[in-house]
Amino acid sequence: MPNGYNGKILHVNLTTGEIHTETPPVDFYRKYMGGSAMGLYYILKEVPKGIDPLAAENVLTIMDSVVTGAPISGQSRINVNAKSPMTGGIGDSQAGGFFPAELKFAGYDGIVVRGRAEKPVYLSIIHGEAKLHDAAHLWGKQTREVDQALKAEVGDPKAQVMQIGPAAEKGVRFSSIVNMANRNNGRTGMGAVMGSKNLKAIAFFGKHKITAADPGKLARMYRDGTKNIPNFPTVERMHILGTTGGLSGHHLAGGLPTRNYNEGQFEGYESISGERMLETILVRRDTCYSCAVRCKRVVETEYKGRQVSERFGGPEYETMATFGSYCGNDNMHAVALANQLCNWYGMDTISCGATISFAMECFEKGLITLQDTDGVELRFGNADAIIQMVEKIAFRQGFGDTLAEGSQRA
């Protein structure tokens, strides 16, 4: 087996409850390597043509990369794939954090999930042993509660939890899969697929070591990278300002999505920039497994009496743009709250913000009225309306039920 792999893929059939481990040959790993390529091997072989993405026949794959779990900055990534309920094509979504590496440490290179459980369940993988458990007590709960509860149930506070929130349970098409309660496999509705299978969460913990041809050289590379960050202005800027450091540049270049992308510049861009976040609401910088850059934003603030906690990270560039300039909103505190709500409920911030922006343009043009929107004045720049719609979408309440379908279907 090549270095970096465990040589094991976990297969879980939720319809029958059967769990087994596949040990693919070396040529399988050399051909597909990991991530979405490895996931699509199973999806393209097994998913019947023309099925509804939310049907039990859809296959959900969760795959690591060959370098995930090694001390290489930027490489703690996990791919989730399935037929997408947003597009009907292949859904592909990545997330970072510590969960991707923990899957390797638990003894597996990936997971293939088939079928649908009769009632909510969660999967635990502790030191390589996989089991399904009843999750009725977790159904309907927000991600922060489930994260704490499952760490207690599996008996280790260091366990990593990958889960869906109430939005996926309600079938919101752009619902996400959340780990650490603030990292998301957000794009293409993979949370909705996981929810359709009645799989609430996966909890991992293990101590399996990843092999490397030259572990000493990898360790030296990591140390040198950390030491040399100040010598590379682009990397240092990412460390200081995170992904939001690019927002001002996008505005100046005419590429900052503004008012449903009818415009490419936003007059309030400075108020939602990475520089302003650094000066005001940023409390620290978080990181993913073994990454020296530490670009993850962690904020604390409040919006109209509602607290935004550092537990839920902070807005990245795309979130700041979609809930900010995209919606004509220059209130960073409202964007931070919208980001927290999406992490609570398990929704992709990009699709959510862009769909609300689409609805705002419809409202501005008179295509929909207060009667359609449950009395919410969906005008560009109305931060209160953004917050109201995020919550309505998450629970498919009123007009939120229409927007939960995504902008094209809405």
Coordinates of C-alpha atoms in Angstrom, one line a residue:
M1 CA 0.0 0.0 0.0
P2 CA 1.4 3.5 -0.9
N3 CA 2.4 5.8 2.0
G4 CA -0.4 8.0 3.2
Y5 CA -3.2 5.5 3.0
N6 CA -4.9 3.1 5.5
G7 CA -6.0 0.8 2.7
K8 CA -9.6 0.7 4.0
I9 CA -12.9 2.1 2.8
L10 CA -15.9 1.8 5.2
H11 CA -19.2 0.8 3.6
V12 CA -22.4 1.6 5.5
N13 CA -25.9 0.4 4.3
L14 CA -28.4 2.3 6.3
T15 CA -31.4 0.3 5.0
T16 CA -30.1 -3.0 6.2
G17 CA -27.7 -1.7 9.0
E18 CA -24.9 -3.7 7.4
I19 CA -21.3 -2.3 7.9
H20 CA -18.3 -3.8 6.2
T21 CA -14.7 -2.7 5.3
E22 CA -13.3 -2.9 1.8
T23 CA -9.6 -3.2 1.2
P24 CA -9.1 -2.0 -2.3
P25 CA -6.0 -3.1 -4.3
V26 CA -3.0 -0.8 -4.8
D27 CA -4.0 0.1 -8.4
F28 CA -7.3 1.5 -7.1
Y29 CA -5.4 4.0 -5.0
R30 CA -2.9 4.8 -7.7
K31 CA -5.7 5.4 -10.2
Y32 CA -8.2 7.5 -8.1
M33 CA -5.9 8.8 -5.3
G34 CA -8.6 10.3 -3.1
G35 CA -11.2 13.0 -2.8
S36 CA -13.9 13.4 -5.4
A37 CA -12.3 11.1 -7.9
M38 CA -12.4 8.2 -5.4
G39 CA -16.0 9.1 -4.5
L40 CA -17.2 9.2 -8.1
Y41 CA -15.8 5.7 -8.6
Y42 CA -18.7 4.4 -6.4
I43 CA -21.3 7.0 -7.5
L44 CA -21.0 6.4 -11.2
K45 CA -21.0 2.7 -10.8
E46 CA -24.0 2.4 -8.5
V47 CA -26.4 5.4 -8.7
P48 CA -29.3 4.5 -11.1
K49 CA -29.9 6.9 -14.0
G50 CA -32.6 9.5 -13.4
I51 CA -33.2 8.9 -9.7
D52 CA -34.3 11.7 -7.4
P53 CA -31.2 12.9 -5.5
L54 CA -33.1 12.6 -2.2
A55 CA -34.1 9.0 -2.9
A56 CA -32.5 6.1 -0.9
E57 CA -30.7 4.9 -4.1
N58 CA -28.4 7.9 -4.1
V59 CA -24.9 7.1 -2.8
L60 CA -23.1 9.6 -0.5
T61 CA -19.3 9.3 -0.4
I62 CA -16.9 11.0 2.1
M63 CA -13.3 10.8 1.0
D64 CA -9.9 12.0 2.2
S65 CA -6.8 12.9 0.1
V66 CA -3.5 10.9 0.1
V67 CA -1.8 13.8 2.0
T68 CA -4.6 14.5 4.5
G69 CA -3.3 13.7 8.0
A70 CA 0.3 14.6 7.1
P71 CA 1.9 17.8 8.5
I72 CA 1.3 19.8 5.2
S73 CA -0.3 23.3 5.4
G74 CA -3.6 23.6 3.6
Q75 CA -4.1 19.8 3.0
S76 CA -6.6 18.9 5.8
R77 CA -9.5 18.6 3.4
I78 CA -12.4 16.2 2.9
N79 CA -14.6 15.7 -0.1
V80 CA -18.3 14.8 0.0
N81 CA -20.0 13.7 -3.2
A82 CA -23.4 12.5 -4.3
K83 CA -26.0 13.3 -7.0
S84 CA -26.9 16.9 -6.2
P85 CA -30.4 18.0 -5.1
M86 CA -29.5 21.5 -6.3
T87 CA -28.4 20.6 -9.9
G88 CA -29.3 17.0 -10.6
G89 CA -25.6 16.5 -11.6
I90 CA -22.6 15.5 -9.5
G91 CA -22.5 17.3 -6.2
D92 CA -19.0 18.1 -4.9
S93 CA -18.2 19.8 -1.7
Q94 CA -15.0 20.3 0.4
A95 CA -14.4 21.2 4.0
G96 CA -11.4 21.7 6.2
G97 CA -10.8 21.7 10.0
F98 CA -9.6 18.7 12.0
F99 CA -12.3 16.3 11.0
P100 CA -10.6 15.3 7.7
A101 CA -7.4 14.2 9.4
E102 CA -9.3 12.4 12.2
L103 CA -10.9 10.1 9.6
K104 CA -7.4 8.9 8.7
F105 CA -6.5 8.6 12.3
A106 CA -9.7 6.5 12.8
G107 CA -8.3 4.0 10.3
Y108 CA -10.1 4.8 7.1
D109 CA -9.5 6.6 3.8
G110 CA -13.2 7.1 3.1
I111 CA -16.8 6.2 3.7
V112 CA -19.5 5.1 1.3
V113 CA -23.1 5.5 2.6
R114 CA -26.0 3.8 0.9
G115 CA -29.8 3.4 1.6
R116 CA -32.0 5.1 4.1
A117 CA -32.4 4.3 7.8
E118 CA -36.0 3.9 9.1
K119 CA -35.4 6.4 11.9
P120 CA -32.5 8.8 12.7
V121 CA -29.2 7.2 13.4
Y122 CA -25.6 8.3 13.9
L123 CA -22.4 6.5 13.0
S124 CA -19.4 6.2 15.4
I125 CA -15.9 5.1 14.4
I126 CA -13.7 4.8 17.4
H127 CA -10.3 3.3 17.0
G128 CA -11.4 1.7 13.8
E129 CA -14.6 0.1 15.2
A130 CA -17.8 1.3 13.4
K131 CA -21.3 1.2 14.9
L132 CA -24.7 2.7 14.2
H133 CA -26.7 4.2 17.1
D134 CA -30.1 5.6 17.6
A135 CA -30.2 9.4 17.0
A136 CA -33.8 10.2 17.8
H137 CA -32.7 12.3 20.8
L138 CA -30.5 14.4 18.5
W139 CA -32.9 15.0 15.7
G140 CA -34.0 18.7 15.5
K141 CA -31.1 19.9 17.6
Q142 CA -28.7 22.6 16.5
T143 CA -25.1 21.8 15.6
R144 CA -23.6 23.2 18.8
E145 CA -25.8 20.9 21.0
V146 CA -25.1 17.8 18.9
D147 CA -21.3 18.4 18.8
Q148 CA -21.2 18.5 22.6
A149 CA -23.6 15.6 23.1
L150 CA -21.8 13.2 20.8
K151 CA -18.4 13.9 22.2
A152 CA -19.9 12.9 25.6
E153 CA -21.6 9.8 24.2
V154 CA -18.5 8.4 22.5
G155 CA -16.5 9.3 25.6
D156 CA -13.8 11.5 24.2
P157 CA -13.7 15.3 24.0
K158 CA -11.2 15.1 21.1
A159 CA -13.6 13.2 18.9
Q160 CA -14.6 15.0 15.7
V161 CA -18.2 15.3 14.7
M162 CA -19.6 15.7 11.1
Q163 CA -23.3 16.4 11.2
I164 CA -26.4 17.9 9.6
G165 CA -28.5 20.6 11.2
P166 CA -32.3 21.2 11.2
A167 CA -32.1 22.7 7.7
A168 CA -31.1 19.4 6.2
E169 CA -33.7 17.6 8.3
K170 CA -36.3 19.9 6.7
G171 CA -34.9 19.2 3.2
V172 CA -33.4 22.7 2.5
R173 CA -31.7 22.0 -0.9
F174 CA -28.6 24.0 0.0
S175 CA -28.2 22.6 3.5
S176 CA -24.6 21.7 4.5
I177 CA -22.7 19.1 6.4
V178 CA -21.0 20.8 9.4
N179 CA -17.9 19.8 11.4
M180 CA -16.5 21.6 14.5
A181 CA -19.8 23.5 14.4
N182 CA -18.2 26.1 12.1
R183 CA -16.6 24.2 9.1
N184 CA -19.0 23.2 6.2
N185 CA -19.2 21.0 3.3
G186 CA -21.5 23.7 2.0
R187 CA -21.9 23.5 -1.7
T188 CA -24.4 21.5 -3.8
G189 CA -26.8 20.3 -1.1
M190 CA -24.8 17.4 0.4
G191 CA -26.5 18.1 3.8
A192 CA -29.9 17.5 2.2
V193 CA -28.7 14.1 0.8
M194 CA -27.3 13.1 4.3
G195 CA -30.6 14.2 5.9
S196 CA -32.7 12.2 3.3
K197 CA -30.8 9.1 4.6
N198 CA -31.8 9.9 8.2
L199 CA -28.1 10.0 9.1
K200 CA -27.7 12.7 11.7
A201 CA -24.0 12.6 12.3
I202 CA -20.7 10.7 12.2
A203 CA -18.3 10.8 15.2
F204 CA -14.6 9.8 14.7
F205 CA -11.7 9.3 17.0
G206 CA -8.5 7.3 16.5
K207 CA -4.7 7.2 17.0
H208 CA -3.7 5.5 13.8
K209 CA -0.5 7.1 12.5
I210 CA -0.1 8.1 8.9
T211 CA 3.0 6.7 7.1
A212 CA 5.3 8.9 5.1
A213 CA 8.4 8.0 3.0
D214 CA 10.4 10.6 4.8
P215 CA 8.6 11.9 8.0
G216 CA 11.7 13.9 9.1
K217 CA 11.7 15.9 5.8
L218 CA 7.9 16.6 6.2
A219 CA 8.5 17.9 9.7
R220 CA 11.3 20.1 8.5
M221 CA 9.1 21.5 5.7
Y222 CA 6.4 22.3 8.2
R223 CA 8.8 24.1 10.5
D224 CA 10.4 26.0 7.7
G225 CA 7.0 27.1 6.3
T226 CA 6.0 28.4 9.7
K227 CA 9.2 30.4 10.1
N228 CA 9.1 31.8 6.6
I229 CA 5.5 33.1 6.5
P230 CA 6.7 36.7 7.0
N231 CA 8.9 36.4 3.9
F232 CA 5.9 35.7 1.6
P233 CA 3.6 38.8 1.5
T234 CA 0.6 36.9 0.0
V235 CA 0.7 34.2 2.6
E236 CA 1.3 36.7 5.4
R237 CA -1.7 38.7 4.2
M238 CA -3.8 35.5 4.3
H239 CA -2.6 34.9 7.9
I240 CA -3.5 38.4 9.0
L241 CA -6.7 39.1 7.1
G242 CA -7.9 35.6 6.0
T243 CA -9.9 35.2 2.9
T244 CA -11.8 38.5 3.6
G245 CA -8.5 40.2 2.8
G246 CA -9.4 39.9 -0.8
L247 CA -12.8 41.8 -0.6
S248 CA -11.3 45.3 -1.1
G249 CA -9.4 44.1 -4.1
H250 CA -12.4 42.5 -5.7
H251 CA -14.3 45.9 -5.2
L252 CA -11.4 47.8 -6.8
A253 CA -11.2 45.4 -9.7
G254 CA -15.0 45.6 -10.3
G255 CA -15.6 42.0 -9.3
L256 CA -17.3 42.3 -5.9
P257 CA -20.9 40.8 -6.4
T258 CA -23.2 43.7 -5.5
R259 CA -27.0 43.8 -5.4
N260 CA -27.5 40.3 -6.9
Y261 CA -24.5 40.9 -9.0
N262 CA -26.1 43.6 -11.1
E263 CA -23.0 45.6 -10.1
G264 CA -19.3 44.8 -9.4
Q265 CA -18.5 47.5 -6.9
F266 CA -20.1 48.3 -3.5
E267 CA -20.0 51.7 -2.0
G268 CA -20.0 50.2 1.5
Y269 CA -17.2 47.7 0.9
E270 CA -14.8 49.2 3.6
S271 CA -17.4 48.4 6.3
I272 CA -17.3 44.7 5.5
S273 CA -13.6 44.4 4.6
G274 CA -11.0 42.1 6.1
E275 CA -9.2 45.2 7.4
R276 CA -12.4 46.4 9.2
M277 CA -12.9 43.0 10.7
L278 CA -9.4 43.0 12.1
E279 CA -9.9 46.4 13.7
T280 CA -13.3 45.5 15.2
I281 CA -14.7 42.1 15.8
L282 CA -11.9 39.6 15.2
V283 CA -10.8 38.0 18.5
R284 CA -8.4 35.3 17.2
R285 CA -7.2 33.2 14.2
D286 CA -8.1 29.5 14.1
T287 CA -6.5 26.9 11.9
C288 CA -7.1 23.5 10.3
Y289 CA -5.0 20.4 11.1
S290 CA -1.3 21.1 10.9
C291 CA -1.7 24.3 8.9
A292 CA 0.8 27.1 9.7
V293 CA -1.2 29.9 7.9
R294 CA -4.1 30.1 10.5
C295 CA -6.4 32.0 8.1
K296 CA -9.7 30.9 9.8
R297 CA -11.6 33.9 11.2
V298 CA -13.0 33.9 14.8
V299 CA -15.2 36.8 15.8
E300 CA -17.3 38.0 18.7
T301 CA -19.9 40.7 18.4
E302 CA -23.7 41.3 18.6
Y303 CA -26.4 42.5 16.3
K304 CA -29.4 44.2 17.9
G305 CA -29.0 42.3 21.2
R306 CA -28.2 38.9 19.6
Q307 CA -24.8 37.6 20.5
V308 CA -22.3 36.2 18.0
S309 CA -20.0 33.7 19.7
E310 CA -16.4 32.8 18.8
R311 CA -17.6 29.1 19.0
F312 CA -18.9 29.5 15.5
G313 CA -15.9 31.0 13.8
G314 CA -16.5 34.0 11.6
P315 CA -17.4 35.0 8.0
E316 CA -15.1 34.1 5.2
Y317 CA -14.9 36.1 2.0
E318 CA -17.8 34.4 0.2
T319 CA -20.0 34.8 3.3
M320 CA -19.1 38.5 3.7
A321 CA -19.9 39.1 0.0
T322 CA -23.2 37.1 -0.2
F323 CA -24.7 38.4 3.0
G324 CA -23.0 41.8 2.5
S325 CA -22.5 43.4 -0.9
Y326 CA -24.6 40.8 -2.7
C327 CA -27.6 42.0 -0.5
G328 CA -26.5 45.6 -0.5
N329 CA -25.7 45.3 3.2
D330 CA -22.8 47.1 4.8
N331 CA -23.4 45.9 8.4
M332 CA -20.6 43.5 9.3
H333 CA -22.3 42.5 12.6
A334 CA -25.5 41.4 10.8
V335 CA -23.3 39.3 8.4
A336 CA -21.5 37.7 11.4
L337 CA -24.9 36.8 12.9
A338 CA -26.2 35.4 9.6
N339 CA -23.0 33.3 9.4
Q340 CA -23.6 32.0 12.9
L341 CA -27.2 31.1 12.1
C342 CA -26.1 29.1 9.1
N343 CA -23.6 27.2 11.2
W344 CA -26.3 26.5 13.8
Y345 CA -28.8 25.2 11.3
G346 CA -26.4 23.7 8.8
M347 CA -26.8 25.8 5.6
D348 CA -24.4 26.9 2.9
T349 CA -23.8 30.6 3.4
I350 CA -23.1 31.2 -0.3
S351 CA -26.3 29.7 -1.7
C352 CA -28.4 31.2 1.2
G353 CA -27.1 34.7 0.8
A354 CA -27.3 34.7 -3.0
T355 CA -30.9 33.3 -2.9
I356 CA -32.0 36.1 -0.5
S357 CA -30.3 38.6 -2.8
F358 CA -32.3 37.2 -5.7
A359 CA -35.5 37.6 -3.7
M360 CA -34.5 41.2 -2.9
E361 CA -34.1 42.0 -6.6
C362 CA -37.6 40.5 -7.2
F363 CA -39.0 42.6 -4.4
E364 CA -37.3 45.8 -5.7
K365 CA -38.8 45.2 -9.1
G366 CA -42.3 44.5 -7.9
L367 CA -42.3 40.9 -8.9
I368 CA -43.2 39.9 -5.3
T369 CA -44.8 42.0 -2.5
L370 CA -45.1 42.0 1.3
Q371 CA -48.0 39.6 0.9
D372 CA -45.6 37.0 -0.7
T373 CA -42.8 37.6 1.8
D374 CA -44.8 37.3 5.1
G375 CA -44.6 41.1 5.6
V376 CA -40.8 41.1 5.4
E377 CA -39.5 44.1 3.4
L378 CA -36.9 42.4 1.3
R379 CA -35.1 45.5 0.1
F380 CA -31.4 45.7 -0.7
G381 CA -29.6 46.9 2.5
N382 CA -32.2 45.7 4.9
A383 CA -30.0 43.7 7.4
D384 CA -33.0 42.8 9.6
A385 CA -34.7 41.2 6.5
I386 CA -31.6 39.0 5.9
I387 CA -31.6 37.6 9.4
Q388 CA -35.4 37.0 9.3
M389 CA -35.1 35.1 6.0
V390 CA -32.1 33.0 7.1
E391 CA -34.3 31.6 9.9
K392 CA -37.4 31.2 7.7
I393 CA -35.4 29.3 5.2
A394 CA -33.8 27.0 7.7
F395 CA -37.2 25.8 9.0
R396 CA -39.1 26.2 5.7
Q397 CA -41.5 28.7 7.2
G398 CA -43.7 30.8 5.0
F399 CA -41.7 32.4 2.2
G400 CA -38.7 30.7 3.5
D401 CA -40.1 27.4 2.1
T402 CA -40.0 28.8 -1.4
L403 CA -36.4 30.1 -1.0
A404 CA -35.3 26.8 0.5
E405 CA -35.6 25.4 -3.0
G406 CA -32.7 27.7 -4.2
S407 CA -33.0 30.7 -6.5
Q408 CA -33.6 28.8 -9.8
R409 CA -36.5 26.8 -8.5
A410 CA -37.9 29.8 -6.5

